[in-house]
């Protein structure tokens, strides 16, 4: 009886932990350099991880309650010697093997399940995204194609203010993102996706193949 009670308490504690939402936010600016910051927080900020990027140098910190910790700065590293790259000949058999391995993932029902799973995850994130700035590829036709893709992204949670530059190459983007995720809901959706018939056939067949290979060895 005591063992069952302890097991019940452990399961209940795990459910409470997984039911507490995880919130996240981030800001980024991309031009000649990448700069930004973001934070991932759990239980209303009881535990939070923060990541910043300035002059292409990352900075990380972890906060648990009132305690804040940062990784120790590493000493100066010796400059690594440049490695001489060996020229590789194109291997058609290797490319064919890669295509053969990707073939099971291109199944119609499997792709349908995958897109449905991604849509559910997208809705569960309660995501809000704002992106503004200027972009240009230097090729008016390609820039126009990108503009048509951007205009097709209509969503109440997406706020886009992008200006195409058809005259020259340009990249100056600023973005903000925020949202929340309940871990137990994410695990529920992921479990349902993995147990769906098209997905289950894929990973179950791999397990059977591994078992048969082990039996052949022994």
Short mmCIF file of C-alpha atoms in Angstrom, two decimals:
data_model
loop_
_atom_site.label_atom_id
_atom_site.label_comp_id
_atom_site.label_asym_id
_atom_site.label_seq_id
_atom_site.Cartn_x
_atom_site.Cartn_y
_atom_site.Cartn_z
CA UNK A 1 0.00 0.00 0.00
CA UNK A 2 2.84 2.38 0.82
CA UNK A 3 4.49 1.67 -2.54
CA UNK A 4 1.26 2.45 -4.41
CA UNK A 5 0.83 5.68 -2.47
CA UNK A 6 4.41 6.79 -3.25
CA UNK A 7 3.89 5.89 -6.92
CA UNK A 8 0.63 7.87 -6.99
CA UNK A 9 2.32 10.92 -5.44
CA UNK A 10 5.18 10.74 -7.98
CA UNK A 11 2.78 10.50 -10.93
CA UNK A 12 0.66 13.36 -9.55
CA UNK A 13 3.76 15.54 -9.08
CA UNK A 14 4.89 14.83 -12.66
CA UNK A 15 1.45 15.76 -14.00
CA UNK A 16 1.48 19.03 -12.05
CA UNK A 17 4.98 19.84 -13.32
CA UNK A 18 4.02 19.08 -16.92
CA UNK A 19 0.78 21.05 -16.63
CA UNK A 20 2.59 24.28 -15.71
CA UNK A 21 3.05 26.40 -18.86
CA UNK A 22 6.36 27.28 -20.45
CA UNK A 23 6.51 30.83 -21.81
CA UNK A 24 9.06 32.17 -24.26
CA UNK A 25 9.90 35.43 -25.96
CA UNK A 26 12.67 36.71 -28.16
CA UNK A 27 13.90 39.71 -30.11
CA UNK A 28 16.33 39.57 -33.00
CA UNK A 29 17.88 41.92 -35.55
CA UNK A 30 19.56 40.65 -38.68
CA UNK A 31 21.62 42.83 -41.01
CA UNK A 32 25.38 42.63 -41.41
CA UNK A 33 25.53 41.13 -37.91
CA UNK A 34 23.16 39.07 -35.82
CA UNK A 35 21.98 40.46 -32.49
CA UNK A 36 19.16 39.44 -30.21
CA UNK A 37 17.98 38.06 -26.92
CA UNK A 38 15.43 35.56 -25.71
CA UNK A 39 14.11 33.85 -22.61
CA UNK A 40 12.45 30.54 -21.81
CA UNK A 41 10.60 30.48 -18.48
CA UNK A 42 8.68 27.81 -16.57
CA UNK A 43 6.20 28.08 -13.70
CA UNK A 44 5.72 31.82 -14.03
CA UNK A 45 9.46 32.55 -14.08
CA UNK A 46 10.47 30.25 -11.21
CA UNK A 47 12.99 28.69 -13.60
CA UNK A 48 14.20 30.71 -16.58
CA UNK A 49 16.96 30.40 -19.16
CA UNK A 50 18.12 33.51 -21.02
CA UNK A 51 20.22 33.67 -24.16
CA UNK A 52 21.67 36.81 -25.72
CA UNK A 53 23.66 37.44 -28.88
CA UNK A 54 25.79 40.55 -29.45
CA UNK A 55 28.51 40.90 -32.09
CA UNK A 56 28.02 37.20 -32.89
CA UNK A 57 29.02 36.29 -29.31
CA UNK A 58 26.45 34.32 -27.28
CA UNK A 59 25.75 34.93 -23.58
CA UNK A 60 23.76 32.45 -21.48
CA UNK A 61 22.32 32.65 -17.96
CA UNK A 62 20.08 30.41 -15.86
CA UNK A 63 17.79 31.60 -13.05
CA UNK A 64 16.21 29.35 -10.43
CA UNK A 65 14.19 31.40 -7.96
CA UNK A 66 16.52 34.17 -6.75
CA UNK A 67 19.68 32.34 -7.80
CA UNK A 68 21.24 33.29 -11.12
CA UNK A 69 24.11 31.37 -12.66
CA UNK A 70 26.29 31.92 -15.70
CA UNK A 71 28.75 29.50 -17.30
CA UNK A 72 32.43 30.26 -16.54
CA UNK A 73 34.33 32.11 -19.19
CA UNK A 74 36.76 29.90 -20.98
CA UNK A 75 40.37 30.95 -21.36
CA UNK A 76 41.95 31.97 -24.58
CA UNK A 77 42.04 29.16 -27.06
CA UNK A 78 44.96 28.56 -29.32
CA UNK A 79 44.15 29.27 -32.93
CA UNK A 80 43.33 26.04 -34.69
CA UNK A 81 45.37 25.07 -37.68
CA UNK A 82 43.47 25.24 -40.92
CA UNK A 83 42.56 21.80 -42.13
CA UNK A 84 43.23 20.90 -45.70
CA UNK A 85 40.01 19.85 -47.31
CA UNK A 86 40.17 16.83 -49.51
CA UNK A 87 38.36 17.01 -52.79
CA UNK A 88 35.58 14.46 -52.92
CA UNK A 89 34.25 13.02 -56.10
CA UNK A 90 30.48 12.98 -56.47
CA UNK A 91 29.19 9.61 -55.37
CA UNK A 92 26.00 8.70 -57.20
CA UNK A 93 25.45 5.55 -55.13
CA UNK A 94 25.53 7.62 -51.93
CA UNK A 95 22.96 10.08 -53.31
CA UNK A 96 20.76 7.20 -54.43
CA UNK A 97 21.01 5.69 -50.96
CA UNK A 98 19.92 8.97 -49.36
CA UNK A 99 16.90 9.23 -51.67
CA UNK A 100 16.02 5.62 -50.87
CA UNK A 101 16.12 6.38 -47.14
CA UNK A 102 13.87 9.42 -47.59
CA UNK A 103 11.31 7.52 -49.66
CA UNK A 104 9.26 6.20 -46.68
CA UNK A 105 8.82 9.78 -45.41
CA UNK A 106 7.24 10.89 -48.71
CA UNK A 107 4.19 8.67 -48.25
CA UNK A 108 0.89 10.53 -48.74
CA UNK A 109 -0.92 9.51 -45.51
CA UNK A 110 2.26 10.06 -43.52
CA UNK A 111 2.71 13.59 -44.86
CA UNK A 112 -0.96 14.32 -44.18
CA UNK A 113 -0.54 13.22 -40.56
CA UNK A 114 2.68 15.21 -40.22
CA UNK A 115 1.08 18.45 -41.48
CA UNK A 116 -1.94 17.93 -39.20
CA UNK A 117 0.42 17.42 -36.26
CA UNK A 118 2.35 20.60 -37.08
CA UNK A 119 -0.89 22.59 -37.35
CA UNK A 120 -2.00 21.39 -33.91
CA UNK A 121 1.39 22.22 -32.41
CA UNK A 122 1.24 25.66 -34.05
CA UNK A 123 -2.18 26.35 -32.54
CA UNK A 124 -1.12 25.11 -29.10
CA UNK A 125 1.88 27.45 -28.99
CA UNK A 126 -0.29 30.57 -28.75
CA UNK A 127 2.41 32.15 -30.89
CA UNK A 128 2.62 35.84 -31.75
CA UNK A 129 5.19 37.01 -34.27
CA UNK A 130 6.12 40.49 -35.50
CA UNK A 131 8.60 40.98 -38.33
CA UNK A 132 9.54 44.24 -40.02
CA UNK A 133 12.33 45.56 -42.18
CA UNK A 134 13.70 45.57 -45.70
CA UNK A 135 14.89 42.76 -47.94
CA UNK A 136 16.19 42.41 -51.47
CA UNK A 137 18.03 39.70 -53.40
CA UNK A 138 19.52 41.82 -56.18
CA UNK A 139 17.32 39.95 -58.67
CA UNK A 140 13.95 41.69 -59.20
CA UNK A 141 12.27 38.44 -60.28
CA UNK A 142 13.43 36.54 -57.20
CA UNK A 143 12.53 39.45 -54.92
CA UNK A 144 9.07 39.53 -56.46
CA UNK A 145 8.70 35.80 -55.85
CA UNK A 146 9.63 36.26 -52.18
CA UNK A 147 7.15 39.14 -51.95
CA UNK A 148 4.35 36.90 -53.20
CA UNK A 149 5.27 34.29 -50.59
CA UNK A 150 5.26 36.90 -47.82
CA UNK A 151 1.86 38.22 -48.91
CA UNK A 152 0.47 34.67 -48.74
CA UNK A 153 1.34 34.42 -45.03
CA UNK A 154 -1.92 35.77 -43.64
CA UNK A 155 -2.51 34.85 -40.01
CA UNK A 156 -3.95 36.71 -37.04
CA UNK A 157 -0.83 35.89 -35.02
CA UNK A 158 1.59 37.12 -37.68
CA UNK A 159 2.28 40.83 -38.02
CA UNK A 160 4.46 41.46 -41.06
CA UNK A 161 5.75 44.86 -42.18
CA UNK A 162 8.32 43.95 -44.83
CA UNK A 163 9.45 46.26 -47.63
CA UNK A 164 10.92 44.66 -50.76
CA UNK A 165 13.91 46.34 -52.40
CA UNK A 166 13.93 45.58 -56.12
CA UNK A 167 16.95 47.78 -56.89
CA UNK A 168 19.73 46.16 -54.86
CA UNK A 169 20.66 43.50 -52.34
CA UNK A 170 19.39 44.47 -48.90
CA UNK A 171 18.81 42.74 -45.59
CA UNK A 172 17.71 44.59 -42.46
CA UNK A 173 15.15 42.64 -40.44
CA UNK A 174 13.84 43.07 -36.90
CA UNK A 175 11.61 40.50 -35.29
CA UNK A 176 9.81 39.75 -32.04
CA UNK A 177 8.25 36.45 -31.01
CA UNK A 178 6.36 35.31 -27.95
CA UNK A 179 4.18 32.42 -26.89
CA UNK A 180 3.43 29.74 -24.36
CA UNK A 181 3.36 25.96 -24.36
CA UNK A 182 1.85 23.45 -21.93
CA UNK A 183 4.25 20.46 -21.89
CA UNK A 184 1.55 17.87 -21.15
CA UNK A 185 -0.44 19.01 -24.21
CA UNK A 186 2.69 18.86 -26.36
CA UNK A 187 3.40 15.29 -25.16
CA UNK A 188 -0.23 14.30 -25.79
CA UNK A 189 -0.16 15.59 -29.38
CA UNK A 190 3.25 14.02 -30.04
CA UNK A 191 2.14 10.67 -28.62
CA UNK A 192 -0.99 10.71 -30.78
CA UNK A 193 1.13 11.46 -33.85
CA UNK A 194 3.62 8.66 -33.13
CA UNK A 195 0.81 6.14 -32.53
CA UNK A 196 -1.07 7.03 -35.73
CA UNK A 197 -1.13 4.11 -38.17
CA UNK A 198 1.07 5.61 -40.96
CA UNK A 199 3.72 6.75 -38.45
CA UNK A 200 3.52 3.60 -36.33
CA UNK A 201 4.17 1.40 -39.36
CA UNK A 202 7.34 3.37 -40.08
CA UNK A 203 9.06 3.10 -36.68
CA UNK A 204 7.66 -0.36 -35.90
CA UNK A 205 9.15 -1.79 -39.12
CA UNK A 206 12.55 -0.38 -38.13
CA UNK A 207 12.32 -2.04 -34.70
CA UNK A 208 11.47 -5.39 -36.33
CA UNK A 209 14.42 -5.04 -38.72
CA UNK A 210 16.82 -4.36 -35.84
CA UNK A 211 15.52 -7.37 -33.91
CA UNK A 212 16.01 -9.65 -36.91
CA UNK A 213 19.56 -8.34 -37.42
CA UNK A 214 20.41 -9.02 -33.76
CA UNK A 215 19.04 -12.56 -34.05
CA UNK A 216 21.11 -13.18 -37.18
CA UNK A 217 24.29 -12.04 -35.40
CA UNK A 218 23.74 -14.33 -32.42
#
